[in-house]
Amino acid sequence: QVHRPNSFSRTPRRCSLLSALRAHATPLTMSAGMHNSDGVNIDLYIPRKCTATNRLISAKDKASVQLNIGHVSADGVYTGEYTPMALCGFIRSQGEADGEIDRKFTKVIAENKANGIDI
């Protein structure tokens, strides 16, 4: 049997322009993955992370889900913003998904109130 290294075992090459872009990038301007010199994402697949466990969700995890929870105003009108939450199949199979969603959103609401943001 021949050992073939997968694409994750290689270390990416770093160029000075890309390093400069990453140094000045904010989470809103650069997303995860490998970017070319123009700043365009060139990865074909970027794995998600479980919100509850911070584990990577593999492509073979067919029980995982991603929920986009919408933000509403004080009047109950959808504002067009949302918070994505990804849950792996392990958490769902243990029956802990609803508890994790509740814990994470309670934490998000407390952080936003401390910063003066009302969601």
XYZ file of N, CA, C and O in Angstrom:
476
model
N 0.843 -1.171 0.000
C 0.000 0.000 0.000
C 0.895 1.243 0.000
O 1.806 1.372 0.812
N 0.615 2.147 -0.886
C 1.428 3.347 -1.059
C 0.857 4.454 -0.189
O -0.354 4.687 -0.174
N 1.723 5.114 0.565
C 1.281 6.240 1.410
C 1.264 7.515 0.581
O 2.268 7.913 0.007
N 0.089 8.124 0.467
C -0.030 9.383 -0.245
C -0.431 10.457 0.753
O -1.482 10.363 1.378
N 0.376 11.451 0.925
C 0.017 12.512 1.883
C -1.163 13.316 1.370
O -1.289 13.565 0.170
N -2.062 13.673 2.267
C -3.204 14.487 1.865
C -2.789 15.948 1.778
O -1.681 16.327 2.128
N -3.703 16.788 1.332
C -3.370 18.194 1.123
C -3.145 18.928 2.434
O -2.541 19.986 2.455
N -3.624 18.393 3.567
C -3.470 19.068 4.843
C -2.095 18.848 5.455
O -1.702 19.546 6.366
N -1.333 17.846 4.953
C -0.041 17.554 5.548
C 1.052 18.483 5.018
O 2.112 18.563 5.585
N 0.769 19.183 3.935
C 1.756 20.107 3.392
C 1.670 21.446 4.109
O 0.595 21.889 4.478
N 2.791 22.075 4.289
C 2.768 23.407 4.886
C 2.661 24.427 3.765
O 3.364 24.321 2.755
N 1.771 25.411 3.893
C 1.607 26.385 2.813
C 2.804 27.331 2.732
O 3.436 27.636 3.739
N 3.097 27.760 1.524
C 4.166 28.731 1.337
C 3.627 30.108 1.700
O 2.495 30.427 1.437
N 4.483 30.905 2.297
C 4.064 32.247 2.682
C 4.844 33.257 1.847
O 6.059 33.189 1.741
N 4.113 34.176 1.267
C 4.782 35.252 0.549
C 4.670 36.521 1.370
O 3.845 36.641 2.264
N 5.520 37.484 1.082
C 5.541 38.695 1.891
C 4.258 39.498 1.757
O 3.784 40.086 2.721
N 3.633 39.525 0.562
C 2.387 40.271 0.379
C 1.262 39.638 1.182
O 0.483 40.340 1.834
N 1.186 38.320 1.167
C 0.149 37.633 1.923
C 0.341 37.842 3.416
O -0.619 38.078 4.154
N 1.584 37.803 3.869
C 1.848 38.060 5.282
C 1.465 39.481 5.655
O 0.918 39.727 6.727
N 1.705 40.421 4.764
C 1.331 41.809 5.028
C -0.185 41.961 5.064
O -0.720 42.694 5.895
N -0.876 41.267 4.169
C -2.343 41.328 4.170
C -2.908 40.758 5.457
O -3.830 41.324 6.042
N -2.359 39.648 5.904
C -2.857 39.031 7.125
C -2.543 39.877 8.350
O -3.293 39.891 9.314
N -1.433 40.590 8.326
C -1.064 41.407 9.475
C -2.032 42.568 9.669
O -2.329 42.961 10.787
N -2.556 43.111 8.561
C -3.466 44.243 8.643
C -4.924 43.836 8.494
O -5.791 44.695 8.460
N -5.202 42.555 8.418
C -6.567 42.090 8.176
C -7.367 42.064 9.463
O -6.843 41.803 10.535
N -8.630 42.344 9.329
C -9.566 42.179 10.424
C -10.413 40.968 10.106
O -10.443 40.516 8.960
N -11.155 40.421 11.085
C -11.979 39.263 10.800
C -13.018 39.515 9.713
O -13.461 38.595 9.066
N -13.393 40.764 9.476
C -14.398 41.047 8.468
C -13.800 41.119 7.069
O -14.500 40.903 6.092
N -12.500 41.440 6.947
C -11.920 41.589 5.622
C -11.277 40.304 5.111
O -11.215 40.110 3.910
N -10.801 39.453 5.987
C -10.185 38.205 5.557
C -10.919 37.048 6.209
O -11.202 37.095 7.396
N -11.214 36.037 5.425
C -11.864 34.867 5.981
C -10.838 33.751 6.127
O -9.674 33.916 5.790
N -11.294 32.617 6.614
C -10.393 31.487 6.818
C -9.935 30.930 5.484
O -10.559 31.138 4.455
N -8.846 30.198 5.528
C -8.361 29.526 4.331
C -7.133 30.186 3.745
O -6.586 31.137 4.284
N -6.708 29.671 2.601
C -5.521 30.181 1.921
C -5.954 31.206 0.871
O -6.916 31.001 0.142
N -5.235 32.312 0.804
C -5.566 33.394 -0.113
C -4.402 33.620 -1.074
O -3.244 33.458 -0.714
N -4.735 34.030 -2.303
C -3.676 34.349 -3.252
C -3.207 35.780 -3.040
O -3.632 36.455 -2.100
N -2.337 36.289 -3.901
C -1.751 37.615 -3.705
C -2.784 38.733 -3.835
O -2.567 39.832 -3.340
N -3.927 38.465 -4.500
C -4.985 39.468 -4.616
C -5.929 39.449 -3.424
O -6.840 40.258 -3.354
N -5.741 38.506 -2.497
C -6.603 38.405 -1.335
C -7.843 37.567 -1.562
O -8.753 37.554 -0.745
N -7.905 36.836 -2.677
C -9.060 35.997 -3.000
C -8.849 34.613 -2.405
O -7.766 34.033 -2.524
N -9.884 34.077 -1.768
C -9.810 32.748 -1.168
C -9.690 31.706 -2.268
O -10.502 31.684 -3.192
N -8.691 30.827 -2.197
C -8.475 29.832 -3.237
C -8.718 28.412 -2.758
O -8.529 27.471 -3.519
N -9.124 28.236 -1.507
C -9.418 26.895 -1.014
C -10.741 26.411 -1.574
O -11.699 27.171 -1.708
N -10.806 25.122 -1.886
C -12.052 24.549 -2.382
C -13.005 24.196 -1.249
O -14.212 24.239 -1.405
N -12.453 23.850 -0.100
C -13.281 23.432 1.034
C -12.689 23.985 2.312
O -11.517 23.779 2.602
N -13.486 24.717 3.074
C -13.067 25.230 4.371
C -13.942 24.552 5.415
O -15.156 24.765 5.432
N -13.372 23.701 6.255
C -14.197 22.996 7.237
C -14.752 23.937 8.298
O -14.145 24.951 8.630
N -15.945 23.596 8.781
C -16.569 24.382 9.844
C -16.090 23.866 11.196
O -15.585 22.760 11.303
N -16.268 24.693 12.233
C -15.953 24.281 13.598
C -17.243 24.217 14.382
O -18.109 25.073 14.238
N -17.348 23.218 15.239
C -18.510 23.082 16.103
C -18.509 24.220 17.116
O -17.490 24.505 17.749
N -19.643 24.877 17.265
C -19.755 25.990 18.194
C -19.628 25.503 19.635
O -19.085 26.206 20.485
N -20.093 24.314 19.914
C -20.101 23.806 21.289
C -18.744 23.259 21.715
O -18.282 23.519 22.818
N -18.076 22.499 20.845
C -16.851 21.806 21.235
C -15.585 22.366 20.594
O -14.493 21.948 20.956
N -15.693 23.252 19.634
C -14.572 23.794 18.858
C -13.836 22.725 18.059
O -12.697 22.920 17.664
N -14.467 21.593 17.819
C -13.880 20.570 16.971
C -14.187 20.888 15.512
O -15.225 21.466 15.205
N -13.288 20.475 14.618
C -13.571 20.618 13.202
C -14.665 19.643 12.800
O -14.673 18.494 13.225
N -15.591 20.101 11.990
C -16.663 19.235 11.487
C -16.207 18.718 10.129
O -16.012 19.490 9.187
N -16.013 17.421 10.023
C -15.522 16.843 8.777
C -16.636 16.790 7.740
O -17.816 16.919 8.052
N -16.244 16.596 6.502
C -17.221 16.504 5.423
C -18.056 15.234 5.558
O -19.174 15.168 5.037
N -17.555 14.244 6.251
C -18.266 12.974 6.411
C -19.258 12.987 7.571
O -19.988 12.025 7.754
N -19.282 14.048 8.367
C -20.207 14.143 9.502
C -21.579 14.550 8.976
O -21.895 15.729 8.851
N -22.390 13.569 8.655
C -23.695 13.823 8.039
C -24.751 14.236 9.047
O -25.836 14.648 8.675
N -24.462 14.144 10.340
C -25.435 14.521 11.364
C -25.249 15.964 11.825
O -26.018 16.451 12.643
N -24.240 16.656 11.297
C -23.997 18.032 11.733
C -24.987 18.982 11.070
O -25.488 18.724 9.979
N -25.255 20.079 11.757
C -26.165 21.094 11.234
C -25.558 22.479 11.457
O -24.718 22.665 12.327
N -26.011 23.430 10.665
C -25.655 24.822 10.880
C -26.947 25.611 10.962
O -27.794 25.529 10.079
N -27.092 26.377 12.038
C -28.273 27.203 12.245
C -27.874 28.660 12.101
O -26.885 29.092 12.693
N -28.623 29.423 11.329
C -28.422 30.857 11.236
C -29.538 31.497 12.047
O -30.692 31.512 11.631
N -29.198 32.030 13.217
C -30.190 32.585 14.128
C -30.275 34.079 13.873
O -29.305 34.817 14.048
N -31.448 34.536 13.430
C -31.642 35.923 13.030
C -31.754 36.861 14.210
O -32.250 36.508 15.271
N -31.271 38.080 14.021
C -31.381 39.123 15.034
C -32.659 39.916 14.765
O -32.989 40.199 13.613
N -33.361 40.279 15.812
C -34.587 41.060 15.678
C -34.456 42.353 16.467
O -33.695 42.440 17.434
N -35.204 43.355 16.043
C -35.198 44.640 16.753
C -36.092 44.535 17.979
O -36.699 43.497 18.245
N -36.204 45.632 18.723
C -37.058 45.651 19.911
C -38.529 45.456 19.544
O -39.322 44.989 20.362
N -38.878 45.778 18.288
C -40.254 45.599 17.821
C -40.521 44.184 17.323
O -41.654 43.874 16.955
N -39.490 43.359 17.269
C -39.654 41.990 16.796
C -39.506 41.853 15.297
O -39.909 40.854 14.720
N -38.893 42.847 14.640
C -38.708 42.824 13.191
C -37.290 42.355 12.886
O -36.322 42.819 13.499
N -37.171 41.441 11.924
C -35.866 40.904 11.525
C -35.007 42.017 10.939
O -35.432 42.755 10.048
N -33.762 42.149 11.434
C -32.877 43.242 11.019
C -32.007 42.897 9.818
O -31.320 43.767 9.300
N -32.014 41.664 9.365
C -31.168 41.257 8.251
C -29.837 40.685 8.693
O -29.052 40.236 7.868
N -29.546 40.709 9.973
C -28.305 40.138 10.500
C -28.610 38.797 11.146
O -29.732 38.550 11.573
N -27.597 37.947 11.206
C -27.771 36.650 11.854
C -26.461 36.181 12.445
O -25.395 36.678 12.101
N -26.566 35.218 13.354
C -25.401 34.594 13.976
C -25.405 33.117 13.605
O -26.347 32.400 13.953
N -24.385 32.644 12.870
C -24.351 31.222 12.517
C -23.832 30.381 13.681
O -22.924 30.785 14.400
N -24.438 29.225 13.882
C -23.990 28.268 14.897
C -23.945 26.891 14.228
O -24.940 26.441 13.692
N -22.786 26.259 14.277
C -22.619 24.927 13.711
C -22.499 23.924 14.852
O -21.768 24.153 15.809
N -23.238 22.838 14.754
C -23.203 21.792 15.774
C -22.812 20.474 15.120
O -23.390 20.075 14.111
N -21.827 19.787 15.706
C -21.384 18.519 15.155
C -22.360 17.398 15.529
O -23.177 17.547 16.435
N -22.251 16.303 14.827
C -23.135 15.179 15.068
C -22.968 14.567 16.441
O -23.912 14.011 17.009
N -21.773 14.669 17.019
C -21.518 14.117 18.348
C -22.400 14.803 19.391
O -23.036 14.145 20.210
N -22.458 16.124 19.371
C -23.281 16.872 20.327
C -24.755 16.557 20.113
O -25.512 16.392 21.074
N -25.163 16.452 18.864
C -26.564 16.141 18.584
C -26.930 14.733 19.040
O -28.015 14.501 19.562
N -26.002 13.779 18.883
C -26.304 12.405 19.284
C -26.363 12.248 20.796
O -27.037 11.358 21.311
N -25.662 13.119 21.519
C -25.694 13.086 22.984
C -26.929 13.791 23.543
O -27.158 13.750 24.749
N -27.682 14.483 22.695
C -28.877 15.187 23.147
C -28.562 16.507 23.827
O -29.353 17.008 24.615
N -27.390 17.088 23.538
C -26.961 18.316 24.192
C -27.064 19.536 23.290
O -26.638 20.625 23.676
N -27.633 19.398 22.101
C -27.641 20.502 21.146
C -28.458 21.685 21.648
O -28.016 22.834 21.560
N -29.635 21.434 22.204
C -30.475 22.547 22.660
C -29.842 23.271 23.842
O -29.880 24.506 23.929
N -29.203 22.541 24.732
C -28.520 23.163 25.857
C -27.332 24.002 25.427
O -27.086 25.077 25.975
N -26.586 23.530 24.421
C -25.429 24.271 23.922
C -25.861 25.550 23.220
O -25.233 26.591 23.376
N -26.939 25.486 22.455
C -27.448 26.693 21.794
C -27.855 27.714 22.847
O -27.540 28.905 22.734
N -28.537 27.265 23.879
C -28.969 28.171 24.944
C -27.769 28.787 25.662
O -27.727 29.999 25.896
N -26.753 27.974 25.983
C -25.560 28.490 26.674
C -24.796 29.494 25.817
O -24.374 30.550 26.306
N -24.627 29.179 24.552
C -23.857 30.072 23.677
C -24.592 31.390 23.468
O -23.981 32.450 23.480
N -25.905 31.343 23.274
C -26.617 32.596 23.039
C -26.746 33.416 24.305
O -26.738 34.642 24.261
N -26.833 32.784 25.457
C -26.824 33.524 26.712
C -25.495 34.256 26.868
O -25.459 35.423 27.287
N -24.392 33.602 26.491
C -23.069 34.222 26.559
C -22.957 35.380 25.565
O -22.429 36.443 25.897
N -23.456 35.200 24.342
C -23.398 36.256 23.322
C -24.201 37.474 23.764
O -23.752 38.614 23.630
N -25.390 37.240 24.311
C -26.231 38.354 24.759
C -25.564 39.097 25.911
O -25.550 40.332 25.948
N -24.956 38.371 26.843
C -24.278 39.022 27.982
C -23.085 39.842 27.500
O -22.865 40.958 27.982
N -22.304 39.316 26.546
C -21.166 40.054 26.021
C -21.612 41.320 25.301
O -21.002 42.379 25.422
N -22.686 41.214 24.514
C -23.163 42.373 23.763
C -23.737 43.432 24.703
O -23.565 44.624 24.458
N -24.415 43.021 25.766
C -24.923 44.002 26.731
C -23.775 44.702 27.444
O -23.854 45.889 27.722
N -22.698 43.973 27.735
C -21.540 44.584 28.382
C -20.858 45.604 27.457
O -20.313 46.596 27.927
N -20.925 45.365 26.154
C -20.333 46.282 25.184
C -21.302 47.365 24.732
O -20.941 48.195 23.889
N -22.533 47.341 25.226
C -23.518 48.357 24.861
C -24.236 48.095 23.555
O -24.862 48.994 22.997
N -24.154 46.872 23.045
C -24.847 46.523 21.798
C -26.126 45.790 22.146
O -26.109 44.841 22.924
N -27.229 46.218 21.558
C -28.512 45.585 21.829
C -28.909 44.732 20.645
O -29.092 45.246 19.535
N -28.988 43.410 20.853
C -29.415 42.543 19.745
C -30.765 41.960 20.059
O -31.188 41.845 21.173
